[in-house]
Amino acid sequence: MEYTVQKLAKLAGVSARTLRYYDEIGILKPARINSSGYRIYGQKEVNRLQQILFYRELDISLDNIKKILDSPAFDEAAALRDHRKKLLEKRHQIDMLIKNVEKTIAHMEGRIIMSDKEKFQGFKKKMIEENEKKFGKEAREKYGDKAVDKSNEKLMNMTEKEYDELVKLEKEFRETLAEAYKTGEPAGELAQKAADLHRQWLTFYWHQYSKEAHAGLAQMYVDDERFKSYYDAKQPGTAEFLRDAILIYTGIQNR
Amino acid sequence: MEYTVQKLAKLAGVSARTLRYYDEIGILKPARINSSGYRIYGQKEVNRLQQILFYRELDISLDNIKKILDSPAFDEAAALRDHRKKLLEKRHQIDMLIKNVEKTIAHMEGRIIMSDKEKFQGFKKKMIEENEKKFGKEAREKYGDKAVDKSNEKLMNMTEKEYDELVKLEKEFRETLAEAYKTGEPAGELAQKAADLHRQWLTFYWHQYSKEAHAGLAQMYVDDERFKSYYDAKQPGTAEFLRDAILIYTGIQNR
DNA sequence: ATTGACATTTACGTTACGTAAAGGTGTATA
DNA sequence: TATACACCTTTACGTAACGTAAATGTCAAT
């Protein structure tokens, strides 16, 4: 079976321009050119186009697709299984985004207060994963599959447990803070315990903790109406109290 | 809490260039410009950036995101629920691609013979769905949600049953063809029944059946080694026999 | 002989930024 | 006080994967 550009384009659901472009960049050359200069494609090209479209689906660049397909060690079956694996990963990524959206909806309904940092966790995680994809191959070659898989697994597991532990920690923190507030002493033992619980809670969201950032956040709790009203809900002045406790805890003074 | 470009960029996990670009195209303007010309962002901008990144995740163009966010009728909560729905749809689409890959793997292992047409079904369906997305809103406004949903549902259900029925039909067709071949008469009753079963089988893949295309495919069975060897496996000459039967069935003569 | 649907090449436009280049700003330190 | 250094600015060209238009050739049927 032989196809002209238009025929193959219709068959594959792409434009004729795309096929000419693929010819131009050398990723899919026609089987031959007839006497009138027409591109003629055969069965081999149909199959190759299918491969290209499969990989394109994954947002792999045409340049990389070419390298994959032209590699002499290219194993079609292995590539397909790999492709399937990547699709599964992509679905997992979407699941995470869905979680993020649902959390945000919950936030809008006032059930959870999300810090700015937290809001962007979904995207940051995605970026980390994309980095992993980019450098994954090299890492796998250097350290072996097992090491990389384990590292990834750890990340995944952390993500699954994250939320539950988070809720616990936050609850303990809030209770401690409420107790501490009654003493009126931001430098007291209870208030300092609350500040420490707050730090622990924070490290769930911040990959690297710093006293400066912690103190800055404490100040933000006072400055930002959204947070202030959250902490002041039961007892007005709680936001200020928490800030003072954290400033003492971090040893950073207000200016 | 106020942020300069770099601070906000780090917070959100995007580049400073991205923020300047977003300023340039007017999708995210800083809250103010300070005396040195620096861009200063506030809480409102942080929230808007989050929205932008959410939609960007869906491959919605910045231009369209702008339209969505700037629409006076824009309902944040509804947009988020809509966003969630689209993510679920995207996941479903990936599921379909996974099925396609698995089918292809099975094909490579020799269990199924897929026609060129079938190979591209996954992509075609995706295109149809994309079309639906583009024109879905208008259709929903014209015909109401229920009608559109029902139509979509039909498509989905068909996809689920497709494979099982397909296997049955193909089996019946092959058996009938084998019987017909023994008679040696492509114009005979059995051969014509086989041709008809073949047509039924085809209509699963081709959205519009035409005698011409059917006859063309029959000829392809003879010309293409892959198909010829498949049909001729048990009895050499079966491919030719089938072609002749289909040519008679469609009433289209070879030239 | 003409029409209309194909085919060709050349070339500029598009999106969402990356990446210099050339220069101003803010602050900690020698 | 000078300098280093990390930030900020604008201008402008580069990139990927095509879309789109223009100008022109080919093929089959009427």
mmCIF file with all atom_site columns, C-alpha atoms in Angstrom, chain A residues 186 192 195 211-212 214-216 218-219 240-255:
data_model
loop_
_atom_site.group_PDB
_atom_site.id
_atom_site.type_symbol
_atom_site.label_atom_id
_atom_site.label_alt_id
_atom_site.label_comp_id
_atom_site.label_asym_id
_atom_site.label_entity_id
_atom_site.label_seq_id
_atom_site.pdbx_PDB_ins_code
_atom_site.Cartn_x
_atom_site.Cartn_y
_atom_site.Cartn_z
_atom_site.occupancy
_atom_site.B_iso_or_equiv
_atom_site.pdbx_formal_charge
_atom_site.auth_seq_id
_atom_site.auth_comp_id
_atom_site.auth_asym_id
_atom_site.auth_atom_id
_atom_site.pdbx_PDB_model_num
ATOM 1  C CA . PRO A 1 186 ? 5.762  34.219 74.529 1.00 0.00 ? 186 PRO A CA 1
ATOM 2  C CA . GLN A 1 192 ? 8.368  27.847 72.796 1.00 0.00 ? 192 GLN A CA 1
ATOM 3  C CA . ALA A 1 195 ? 6.983  27.585 68.078 1.00 0.00 ? 195 ALA A CA 1
ATOM 4  C CA . LYS A 1 211 ? 15.322 30.960 60.895 1.00 0.00 ? 211 LYS A CA 1
ATOM 5  C CA . GLU A 1 212 ? 14.985 34.067 58.768 1.00 0.00 ? 212 GLU A CA 1
ATOM 6  C CA . HIS A 1 214 ? 10.451 31.294 59.779 1.00 0.00 ? 214 HIS A CA 1
ATOM 7  C CA . ALA A 1 215 ? 10.586 34.729 61.405 1.00 0.00 ? 215 ALA A CA 1
ATOM 8  C CA . GLY A 1 216 ? 9.413  36.316 58.155 1.00 0.00 ? 216 GLY A CA 1
ATOM 9  C CA . ALA A 1 218 ? 5.582  34.861 61.612 1.00 0.00 ? 218 ALA A CA 1
ATOM 10 C CA . GLN A 1 219 ? 5.496  38.517 60.696 1.00 0.00 ? 219 GLN A CA 1
ATOM 11 C CA . GLU A 1 240 ? 0.853  38.649 67.521 1.00 0.00 ? 240 GLU A CA 1
ATOM 12 C CA . PHE A 1 241 ? 1.507  36.208 70.350 1.00 0.00 ? 241 PHE A CA 1
ATOM 13 C CA . LEU A 1 242 ? 2.642  33.531 67.913 1.00 0.00 ? 242 LEU A CA 1
ATOM 14 C CA . ARG A 1 243 ? 4.876  35.988 66.095 1.00 0.00 ? 243 ARG A CA 1
ATOM 15 C CA . ASP A 1 244 ? 6.559  37.048 69.331 1.00 0.00 ? 244 ASP A CA 1
ATOM 16 C CA . ALA A 1 245 ? 7.071  33.440 70.369 1.00 0.00 ? 245 ALA A CA 1
ATOM 17 C CA . ILE A 1 246 ? 8.631  32.594 67.019 1.00 0.00 ? 246 ILE A CA 1
ATOM 18 C CA . LEU A 1 247 ? 10.865 35.681 67.075 1.00 0.00 ? 247 LEU A CA 1
ATOM 19 C CA . ILE A 1 248 ? 12.187 34.552 70.441 1.00 0.00 ? 248 ILE A CA 1
ATOM 20 C CA . TYR A 1 249 ? 12.444 30.954 69.233 1.00 0.00 ? 249 TYR A CA 1
ATOM 21 C CA . THR A 1 250 ? 14.465 31.918 66.165 1.00 0.00 ? 250 THR A CA 1
ATOM 22 C CA . GLY A 1 251 ? 16.430 34.564 68.064 1.00 0.00 ? 251 GLY A CA 1
ATOM 23 C CA . ILE A 1 252 ? 15.635 37.104 65.385 1.00 0.00 ? 252 ILE A CA 1
ATOM 24 C CA . GLN A 1 253 ? 14.421 40.477 66.492 1.00 0.00 ? 253 GLN A CA 1
ATOM 25 C CA . ASN A 1 254 ? 11.880 42.674 64.822 1.00 0.00 ? 254 ASN A CA 1
ATOM 26 C CA . ARG A 1 255 ? 13.121 45.903 63.425 1.00 0.00 ? 255 ARG A CA 1
#
